[in-house]
mmCIF file of C-alpha atoms and ligand atoms in Angstrom:
data_model
loop_
_atom_site.group_PDB
_atom_site.id
_atom_site.type_symbol
_atom_site.label_atom_id
_atom_site.label_comp_id
_atom_site.label_asym_id
_atom_site.label_seq_id
_atom_site.Cartn_x
_atom_site.Cartn_y
_atom_site.Cartn_z
ATOM 1 C CA MET A 137 0.396 0.153 -0.148
ATOM 2 C CA SER A 138 1.684 3.457 -0.989
ATOM 3 C CA GLU A 139 1.985 5.967 1.992
ATOM 4 C CA PRO A 140 -0.348 8.994 1.527
ATOM 5 C CA ALA A 141 0.899 12.150 0.527
ATOM 6 C CA PRO A 142 1.211 13.957 3.938
ATOM 7 C CA LEU A 143 -0.616 16.857 4.311
ATOM 8 C CA LEU A 144 2.038 18.464 6.878
ATOM 9 C CA ALA A 145 5.564 18.477 6.162
ATOM 10 C CA VAL A 146 8.230 19.424 8.620
ATOM 11 C CA GLU A 147 11.680 18.783 6.985
ATOM 12 C CA ASN A 148 14.650 19.631 9.106
ATOM 13 C CA LEU A 149 13.487 22.321 11.245
ATOM 14 C CA ARG A 150 15.626 24.524 13.108
ATOM 15 C CA VAL A 151 14.432 26.844 15.970
ATOM 16 C CA GLU A 152 16.814 29.057 17.867
ATOM 17 C CA PHE A 153 16.230 31.604 20.788
ATOM 18 C CA PRO A 154 19.573 34.599 20.883
ATOM 19 C CA THR A 155 20.347 35.154 24.119
ATOM 20 C CA ARG A 156 23.759 37.473 25.331
ATOM 21 C CA ARG A 157 25.626 34.594 25.790
ATOM 22 C CA GLY A 158 24.803 33.285 22.416
ATOM 23 C CA THR A 159 22.263 31.474 20.581
ATOM 24 C CA LEU A 160 20.446 28.111 21.982
ATOM 25 C CA VAL A 161 19.195 25.719 19.258
ATOM 26 C CA ALA A 162 15.756 25.033 21.331
ATOM 27 C CA VAL A 163 14.536 22.281 18.457
ATOM 28 C CA HIS A 164 17.278 20.608 16.053
ATOM 29 C CA ASP A 165 16.389 19.343 12.467
ATOM 30 C CA VAL A 166 13.003 18.081 13.397
ATOM 31 C CA SER A 167 11.119 16.000 10.551
ATOM 32 C CA PHE A 168 7.969 14.379 10.141
ATOM 33 C CA SER A 169 4.465 14.558 8.121
ATOM 34 C CA ILE A 170 1.127 14.006 9.521
ATOM 35 C CA ALA A 171 -1.529 12.362 7.174
ATOM 36 C CA ALA A 172 -5.152 14.073 6.530
ATOM 37 C CA GLY A 173 -7.699 12.169 9.058
ATOM 38 C CA GLU A 174 -4.310 11.205 10.763
ATOM 39 C CA VAL A 175 -3.240 12.047 14.392
ATOM 40 C CA LEU A 176 0.530 12.409 15.234
ATOM 41 C CA GLY A 177 1.210 12.342 19.315
ATOM 42 C CA VAL A 178 4.470 14.424 19.381
ATOM 43 C CA VAL A 179 5.869 13.128 23.607
ATOM 44 C CA GLY A 180 8.542 13.938 25.728
ATOM 45 C CA GLU A 181 9.528 15.901 29.406
ATOM 46 C CA SER A 182 9.430 19.814 29.618
ATOM 47 C CA GLY A 183 11.589 21.667 27.825
ATOM 48 C CA ALA A 184 11.965 18.875 24.646
ATOM 49 C CA GLY A 185 10.622 20.534 22.173
ATOM 50 C CA LYS A 186 7.753 20.007 21.336
ATOM 51 C CA SER A 187 5.430 23.039 22.041
ATOM 52 C CA LEU A 188 7.947 24.979 20.589
ATOM 53 C CA THR A 189 7.789 22.825 16.998
ATOM 54 C CA GLY A 190 3.605 22.856 17.258
ATOM 55 C CA SER A 191 4.637 26.996 17.844
ATOM 56 C CA ALA A 192 6.718 27.123 15.433
ATOM 57 C CA ILE A 193 4.869 25.171 12.554
ATOM 58 C CA ILE A 194 1.622 27.542 13.537
ATOM 59 C CA GLY A 195 3.667 31.237 13.697
ATOM 60 C CA LEU A 196 3.458 31.466 16.770
ATOM 61 C CA LEU A 197 6.939 31.651 17.583
ATOM 62 C CA ASP A 198 7.119 33.629 20.969
ATOM 63 C CA PRO A 199 10.289 36.464 20.068
ATOM 64 C CA PRO A 200 13.288 36.126 19.950
ATOM 65 C CA GLY A 201 12.479 32.485 18.857
ATOM 66 C CA ARG A 202 12.629 32.578 15.296
ATOM 67 C CA ILE A 203 13.103 29.349 12.737
ATOM 68 C CA ALA A 204 16.488 29.386 11.700
ATOM 69 C CA GLY A 205 16.550 26.529 9.270
ATOM 70 C CA GLY A 206 14.130 23.847 7.926
ATOM 71 C CA ARG A 207 11.070 24.451 6.292
ATOM 72 C CA VAL A 208 7.079 23.847 6.850
ATOM 73 C CA LEU A 209 4.994 22.189 4.079
ATOM 74 C CA LEU A 210 1.008 22.451 4.445
ATOM 75 C CA ASP A 211 -0.981 21.202 1.404
ATOM 76 C CA GLY A 212 2.493 21.368 -0.736
ATOM 77 C CA GLN A 213 2.356 25.415 0.325
ATOM 78 C CA ARG A 214 5.636 26.722 1.932
ATOM 79 C CA ILE A 215 4.375 28.405 5.089
ATOM 80 C CA ASP A 216 7.464 28.944 7.643
ATOM 81 C CA ASP A 217 7.934 31.490 5.673
ATOM 82 C CA LEU A 218 4.897 33.672 5.044
ATOM 83 C CA PRO A 219 3.842 37.095 6.237
ATOM 84 C CA TYR A 220 2.567 37.420 9.373
ATOM 85 C CA GLU A 221 -1.203 38.596 7.562
ATOM 86 C CA ALA A 222 -1.445 35.989 5.333
ATOM 87 C CA MET A 223 -0.002 32.616 8.284
ATOM 88 C CA ARG A 224 -2.777 34.915 10.201
ATOM 89 C CA ARG A 225 -5.154 33.866 7.385
ATOM 90 C CA ILE A 226 -3.973 30.542 7.077
ATOM 91 C CA ARG A 227 -4.093 29.766 10.575
ATOM 92 C CA GLY A 228 -7.868 29.651 11.567
ATOM 93 C CA ARG A 229 -9.019 28.580 8.003
ATOM 94 C CA LYS A 230 -6.785 25.690 7.276
ATOM 95 C CA ILE A 231 -4.428 25.377 10.589
ATOM 96 C CA GLY A 232 -7.221 25.612 13.898
ATOM 97 C CA ALA A 233 -4.986 25.341 17.277
ATOM 98 C CA ILE A 234 -6.290 24.497 20.649
ATOM 99 C CA PHE A 235 -4.509 25.293 23.912
ATOM 100 C CA GLN A 236 -4.008 24.004 28.118
ATOM 101 C CA ASP A 237 -6.051 26.969 29.143
ATOM 102 C CA PRO A 238 -9.186 27.500 27.146
ATOM 103 C CA LEU A 239 -8.966 31.144 28.466
ATOM 104 C CA THR A 240 -5.527 31.416 26.005
ATOM 105 C CA SER A 241 -8.474 31.697 22.673
ATOM 106 C CA LEU A 242 -11.420 32.854 24.671
ATOM 107 C CA ASN A 243 -11.911 36.058 25.278
ATOM 108 C CA PRO A 244 -14.159 36.386 28.934
ATOM 109 C CA LEU A 245 -15.993 39.701 27.125
ATOM 110 C CA TYR A 246 -18.191 38.367 24.303
ATOM 111 C CA THR A 247 -20.522 35.333 23.828
ATOM 112 C CA VAL A 248 -19.164 32.343 23.138
ATOM 113 C CA GLY A 249 -21.515 32.595 19.924
ATOM 114 C CA ARG A 250 -20.292 36.266 19.096
ATOM 115 C CA GLN A 251 -16.674 34.321 18.655
ATOM 116 C CA LEU A 252 -17.353 30.937 16.850
ATOM 117 C CA VAL A 253 -19.334 33.643 14.381
ATOM 118 C CA GLU A 254 -16.799 35.911 14.251
ATOM 119 C CA THR A 255 -14.328 33.442 13.202
ATOM 120 C CA ILE A 256 -17.064 31.647 11.126
ATOM 121 C CA ARG A 257 -17.149 34.809 8.818
ATOM 122 C CA THR A 258 -13.289 36.089 8.637
ATOM 123 C CA HIS A 259 -13.136 32.545 6.909
ATOM 124 C CA LEU A 260 -15.931 31.757 5.152
ATOM 125 C CA ASP A 261 -18.784 33.204 2.617
ATOM 126 C CA LEU A 262 -21.325 33.428 5.000
ATOM 127 C CA GLY A 263 -23.540 35.625 6.003
ATOM 128 C CA GLU A 264 -24.056 36.215 9.639
ATOM 129 C CA ALA A 265 -27.854 34.513 9.920
ATOM 130 C CA GLN A 266 -25.528 31.609 8.198
ATOM 131 C CA ALA A 267 -23.185 31.644 10.737
ATOM 132 C CA ARG A 268 -24.659 31.333 13.275
ATOM 133 C CA ALA A 269 -26.656 28.561 11.915
ATOM 134 C CA ARG A 270 -23.040 26.784 11.872
ATOM 135 C CA ALA A 271 -21.731 28.038 15.631
ATOM 136 C CA VAL A 272 -24.691 26.202 17.099
ATOM 137 C CA GLY A 273 -24.239 23.366 14.850
ATOM 138 C CA LEU A 274 -20.871 23.037 16.019
ATOM 139 C CA LEU A 275 -21.464 23.372 19.940
ATOM 140 C CA GLU A 276 -23.651 20.453 18.764
ATOM 141 C CA GLU A 277 -21.480 18.161 17.643
ATOM 142 C CA VAL A 278 -18.854 18.988 20.188
ATOM 143 C CA GLY A 279 -21.178 17.837 22.847
ATOM 144 C CA ILE A 280 -22.901 21.479 24.526
ATOM 145 C CA PRO A 281 -26.493 20.672 25.730
ATOM 146 C CA ALA A 282 -29.434 23.346 24.157
ATOM 147 C CA ALA A 283 -26.878 24.778 21.908
ATOM 148 C CA ALA A 284 -29.335 27.459 20.504
ATOM 149 C CA ARG A 285 -29.667 28.581 24.131
ATOM 150 C CA ARG A 286 -26.249 27.990 25.626
ATOM 151 C CA VAL A 287 -25.128 30.398 22.086
ATOM 152 C CA ASP A 288 -25.279 33.713 23.563
ATOM 153 C CA HIS A 289 -23.364 32.323 26.948
ATOM 154 C CA TYR A 290 -20.216 34.137 27.923
ATOM 155 C CA PRO A 291 -16.623 31.491 28.019
ATOM 156 C CA HIS A 292 -17.285 31.532 32.555
ATOM 157 C CA GLN A 293 -20.543 30.556 32.403
ATOM 158 C CA PHE A 294 -19.503 27.006 31.259
ATOM 159 C CA SER A 295 -17.413 24.739 33.205
ATOM 160 C CA GLY A 296 -13.555 24.021 32.492
ATOM 161 C CA GLY A 297 -14.752 20.989 30.229
ATOM 162 C CA MET A 298 -17.327 22.468 27.897
ATOM 163 C CA ARG A 299 -14.568 25.492 27.911
ATOM 164 C CA GLN A 300 -12.827 23.185 26.089
ATOM 165 C CA ARG A 301 -15.736 21.540 24.116
ATOM 166 C CA VAL A 302 -15.785 25.680 22.878
ATOM 167 C CA VAL A 303 -12.620 26.074 22.303
ATOM 168 C CA ILE A 304 -12.762 22.430 20.628
ATOM 169 C CA ALA A 305 -15.762 24.057 18.744
ATOM 170 C CA LEU A 306 -13.875 27.321 17.752
ATOM 171 C CA ALA A 307 -10.790 25.553 16.319
ATOM 172 C CA LEU A 308 -12.875 23.384 14.114
ATOM 173 C CA ALA A 309 -14.877 26.250 13.559
ATOM 174 C CA ALA A 310 -13.476 27.392 9.173
ATOM 175 C CA SER A 311 -12.573 23.039 8.878
ATOM 176 C CA PRO A 312 -9.218 23.351 8.916
ATOM 177 C CA ARG A 313 -7.120 20.442 7.780
ATOM 178 C CA LEU A 314 -4.706 20.192 10.661
ATOM 179 C CA ILE A 315 -5.532 21.055 14.105
ATOM 180 C CA VAL A 316 -2.109 21.609 16.430
ATOM 181 C CA ALA A 317 -3.487 20.860 19.865
ATOM 182 C CA ASP A 318 -0.621 21.304 22.797
ATOM 183 C CA GLU A 319 -1.231 19.687 26.311
ATOM 184 C CA PRO A 320 -5.766 20.272 25.407
ATOM 185 C CA THR A 321 -6.556 18.740 28.502
ATOM 186 C CA THR A 322 -3.430 18.777 31.456
ATOM 187 C CA ALA A 323 -5.777 21.473 32.883
ATOM 188 C CA LEU A 324 -8.906 19.740 33.665
ATOM 189 C CA ASP A 325 -9.760 17.197 35.849
ATOM 190 C CA VAL A 326 -9.037 14.086 34.689
ATOM 191 C CA SER A 327 -12.737 12.169 34.650
ATOM 192 C CA ILE A 328 -13.287 15.226 32.147
ATOM 193 C CA GLN A 329 -10.284 14.651 29.759
ATOM 194 C CA ALA A 330 -10.601 11.285 28.133
ATOM 195 C CA GLN A 331 -14.139 12.445 27.068
ATOM 196 C CA ILE A 332 -12.244 14.983 25.436
ATOM 197 C CA ILE A 333 -9.405 13.062 24.700
ATOM 198 C CA GLN A 334 -12.440 10.947 22.653
ATOM 199 C CA LEU A 335 -14.200 14.130 21.745
ATOM 200 C CA LEU A 336 -11.203 15.803 18.809
ATOM 201 C CA LYS A 337 -10.315 12.057 18.397
ATOM 202 C CA ARG A 338 -13.848 11.096 16.822
ATOM 203 C CA LEU A 339 -14.251 14.543 15.012
ATOM 204 C CA CYS A 340 -10.479 14.930 13.219
ATOM 205 C CA LYS A 341 -11.605 11.036 12.318
ATOM 206 C CA GLU A 342 -14.951 12.063 10.364
ATOM 207 C CA HIS A 343 -13.747 16.338 9.265
ATOM 208 C CA GLY A 344 -10.659 14.670 8.132
ATOM 209 C CA THR A 345 -8.346 16.701 10.218
ATOM 210 C CA ALA A 346 -4.669 15.297 10.651
ATOM 211 C CA VAL A 347 -3.941 16.351 14.376
ATOM 212 C CA MET A 348 -0.225 17.320 15.817
ATOM 213 C CA LEU A 349 -0.936 16.216 20.038
ATOM 214 C CA VAL A 350 1.430 17.626 21.918
ATOM 215 C CA THR A 351 1.506 15.891 25.950
ATOM 216 C CA HIS A 352 4.163 15.214 28.217
ATOM 217 C CA ASP A 353 1.326 12.045 28.500
ATOM 218 C CA MET A 354 2.309 8.456 27.558
ATOM 219 C CA GLY A 355 -1.357 8.265 28.932
ATOM 220 C CA VAL A 356 -2.852 10.328 26.212
ATOM 221 C CA ILE A 357 -0.844 9.729 22.794
ATOM 222 C CA ALA A 358 -1.839 5.537 23.728
ATOM 223 C CA GLU A 359 -5.693 6.562 23.407
ATOM 224 C CA THR A 360 -5.517 9.086 21.290
ATOM 225 C CA ALA A 361 -2.381 8.333 18.627
ATOM 226 C CA ASP A 362 -1.322 6.863 15.615
ATOM 227 C CA ARG A 363 1.496 7.128 15.398
ATOM 228 C CA VAL A 364 4.242 8.833 17.932
ATOM 229 C CA ALA A 365 7.427 11.047 17.629
ATOM 230 C CA VAL A 366 9.591 11.758 21.126
ATOM 231 C CA MET A 367 11.261 14.918 21.617
ATOM 232 C CA TYR A 368 14.691 15.322 24.097
ATOM 233 C CA THR A 369 17.142 17.617 24.319
ATOM 234 C CA GLY A 370 15.287 18.958 20.460
ATOM 235 C CA ARG A 371 15.610 16.596 18.860
ATOM 236 C CA ILE A 372 12.917 13.015 17.889
ATOM 237 C CA VAL A 373 14.373 10.471 19.313
ATOM 238 C CA GLU A 374 12.093 8.178 18.977
ATOM 239 C CA ILE A 375 8.813 7.803 16.112
ATOM 240 C CA GLY A 376 6.864 4.806 14.943
ATOM 241 C CA PRO A 377 3.085 3.872 14.668
ATOM 242 C CA VAL A 378 1.806 3.970 18.408
ATOM 243 C CA ALA A 379 1.297 0.384 18.688
ATOM 244 C CA ASP A 380 5.182 -0.524 17.992
ATOM 245 C CA VAL A 381 6.353 2.427 20.697
ATOM 246 C CA ILE A 382 3.643 2.039 22.954
ATOM 247 C CA HIS A 383 4.121 -2.446 23.692
ATOM 248 C CA ARG A 384 8.445 -2.704 22.262
ATOM 249 C CA PRO A 385 9.923 1.015 22.307
ATOM 250 C CA GLN A 386 13.108 1.180 20.679
ATOM 251 C CA HIS A 387 14.721 3.659 22.276
ATOM 252 C CA PRO A 388 16.299 3.480 25.742
ATOM 253 C CA TYR A 389 14.105 6.952 26.684
ATOM 254 C CA THR A 390 11.314 6.146 25.164
ATOM 255 C CA VAL A 391 11.196 2.290 27.264
ATOM 256 C CA GLY A 392 12.006 4.728 30.476
ATOM 257 C CA LEU A 393 8.546 6.859 29.751
ATOM 258 C CA MET A 394 6.985 4.098 28.808
ATOM 259 C CA GLY A 395 7.692 2.101 32.857
ATOM 260 C CA SER A 396 7.202 5.075 34.489
ATOM 261 C CA ILE A 397 3.073 4.907 33.155
ATOM 262 C CA PRO A 398 1.499 2.046 35.347
ATOM 263 C CA SER A 399 -1.526 2.240 33.253
ATOM 264 C CA ILE A 400 0.464 0.512 30.162
ATOM 265 C CA VAL A 401 3.078 -1.721 31.557
ATOM 266 C CA ASP A 402 2.289 -4.712 32.573
ATOM 267 C CA GLU A 403 1.087 -4.714 36.389
ATOM 268 C CA ARG A 404 3.193 -7.541 37.098
ATOM 269 C CA GLU A 405 6.763 -5.410 36.422
ATOM 270 C CA ARG A 406 8.300 -3.339 38.020
ATOM 271 C CA LEU A 407 7.708 0.347 36.777
ATOM 272 C CA THR A 408 11.017 2.137 35.949
ATOM 273 C CA GLN A 409 12.192 5.643 36.111
ATOM 274 C CA ILE A 410 14.200 7.358 33.758
ATOM 275 C CA ASP A 411 17.371 8.378 36.559
ATOM 276 C CA GLY A 412 17.876 12.384 36.367
ATOM 277 C CA ALA A 413 16.521 14.782 34.216
ATOM 278 C CA MET A 414 17.046 16.510 31.154
ATOM 279 C CA PRO A 415 20.009 18.856 30.751
ATOM 280 C CA ARG A 416 18.844 22.528 30.056
ATOM 281 C CA LEU A 417 20.009 24.383 26.479
ATOM 282 C CA THR A 418 23.027 25.620 27.305
ATOM 283 C CA ALA A 419 24.353 22.149 28.668
ATOM 284 C CA VAL A 420 23.272 19.412 26.293
ATOM 285 C CA PRO A 421 26.347 16.284 26.471
ATOM 286 C CA PRO A 422 28.473 15.791 23.485
ATOM 287 C CA GLY A 423 27.866 12.942 22.133
ATOM 288 C CA CYS A 424 23.867 10.540 22.732
ATOM 289 C CA PRO A 425 22.004 13.393 24.165
ATOM 290 C CA PHE A 426 20.886 11.352 26.677
ATOM 291 C CA HIS A 427 23.650 9.429 27.019
ATOM 292 C CA PRO A 428 24.207 10.565 30.565
ATOM 293 C CA ARG A 429 21.398 8.648 31.955
ATOM 294 C CA CYS A 430 20.925 5.859 29.929
ATOM 295 C CA PRO A 431 21.298 2.472 31.241
ATOM 296 C CA ARG A 432 23.248 1.050 28.437
ATOM 297 C CA ALA A 433 25.148 3.911 27.033
ATOM 298 C CA PHE A 434 28.568 2.829 25.921
ATOM 299 C CA ASP A 435 31.608 4.554 24.737
ATOM 300 C CA ARG A 436 29.773 5.425 21.652
ATOM 301 C CA CYS A 437 27.229 7.587 23.280
ATOM 302 C CA ARG A 438 29.254 9.883 24.646
ATOM 303 C CA ARG A 439 31.673 10.761 21.262
ATOM 304 C CA GLU A 440 29.211 9.977 18.843
ATOM 305 C CA ARG A 441 25.479 11.725 18.306
ATOM 306 C CA PRO A 442 23.054 9.146 16.918
ATOM 307 C CA GLU A 443 20.940 10.096 13.813
ATOM 308 C CA LEU A 444 17.129 8.063 13.601
ATOM 309 C CA MET A 445 17.734 4.557 11.985
ATOM 310 C CA PRO A 446 15.704 1.912 11.778
ATOM 311 C CA ALA A 447 14.752 0.143 14.485
ATOM 312 C CA GLY A 448 12.299 -2.912 15.401
ATOM 313 C CA ALA A 449 8.998 -1.320 13.189
ATOM 314 C CA THR A 450 10.050 2.395 13.999
ATOM 315 C CA ARG A 451 12.372 4.396 13.873
ATOM 316 C CA ALA A 452 15.790 5.117 16.970
ATOM 317 C CA ALA A 453 18.430 7.679 17.499
ATOM 318 C CA CYS A 454 20.702 5.550 19.075
ATOM 319 C CA TRP A 455 23.939 3.592 19.234
ATOM 320 C CA LEU A 456 21.613 0.077 19.184
ATOM 321 C CA HIS A 457 20.252 -0.791 16.444
ATOM 322 C CA ASP A 458 23.328 0.578 14.689
ATOM 323 C CA THR A 459 23.786 -3.188 13.404
ATOM 324 C CA ALA A 460 26.156 -1.876 10.018
ATOM 325 C CA GLY A 461 28.723 -0.243 12.729
ATOM 326 C CA ARG A 462 27.595 -3.218 14.794
ATOM 327 C CA ALA A 463 28.945 -5.294 12.000
ATOM 328 C CA ALA A 464 32.301 -3.165 11.439
ATOM 329 C CA ALA A 465 33.101 -3.074 15.081
HETATM 330 FE FE1 SF4 B 567 21.559 5.126 25.578
HETATM 331 FE FE2 SF4 B 567 23.817 5.153 23.876
HETATM 332 FE FE3 SF4 B 567 21.083 3.940 22.933
HETATM 333 FE FE4 SF4 B 567 22.272 7.004 23.435
HETATM 334 S S1 SF4 B 567 22.905 5.602 22.111
HETATM 335 S S2 SF4 B 567 19.728 5.797 24.117
HETATM 336 S S3 SF4 B 567 23.338 6.797 25.333
HETATM 337 S S4 SF4 B 567 22.698 3.342 24.145
#
């Protein structure tokens, strides 16, 4: 079966932060693609570069952060070098965004209906009445009860979970091709998290919308994603189909991440923890950036940095999978 053409292609993305003491590279040479209707989970500890990768794609990097290399293509069109206004039009129309805090996306001073209608009319050629009907339809679709009445309520009149549903409606308002969701359930009660994740997954499958789901939570990834990219110190260290990454992780860092999740590992197995902390960007060690924490590190790991290479059913940046190198050794 041939691979579907990617909807989003990220090629060798590099994000830098100029500082007084030099340039910090927060995202190194990151490449991946997402097909229409596919959910790619991007996971890693805080500071791994996953949120910055999402922000770079949607053109919302906080200055002085900047894209210093690589390309981002949406539907084959390059979008990383667009002027602000052109990118603003793409955001909303072709790319929707969902952030951790629903109040980042919602204006407390306007009813949710007004915000939905404004977004719909900015991007779609609809009159006021049609846009309002679409707004009510979207609220129904995301599971807001009595949507025809609730459309005239303000954000503070909704619970946290309901507000995040409104944000999902807002993100879907102009039928975007891609949604970038950054920790969309982290601020919600555990009981609500699964509902929101299921909702997001269902809507995107139904609409054929691709999702880049950024999270630190492997449990959320297991529930939602088709494929997973694991990030560490600004690089992808493993990428592959979700079932393989979860059940047969190939990079020792992924093994550690998986081992720290009680719901996924076999109950009889002892939970493993990854010793130490991810280094700061100013102190990334030479060789494999994971080597000081890696239980399987050997000499070469301290000297040479591995690139992604085939590893089982995934690709991992780890010398343990360098069969050519091992054969030569
Ligand atoms: Fe561990 Fe070496 Fe693989 Fe890095 S390259 S993850 S240090 S075994």
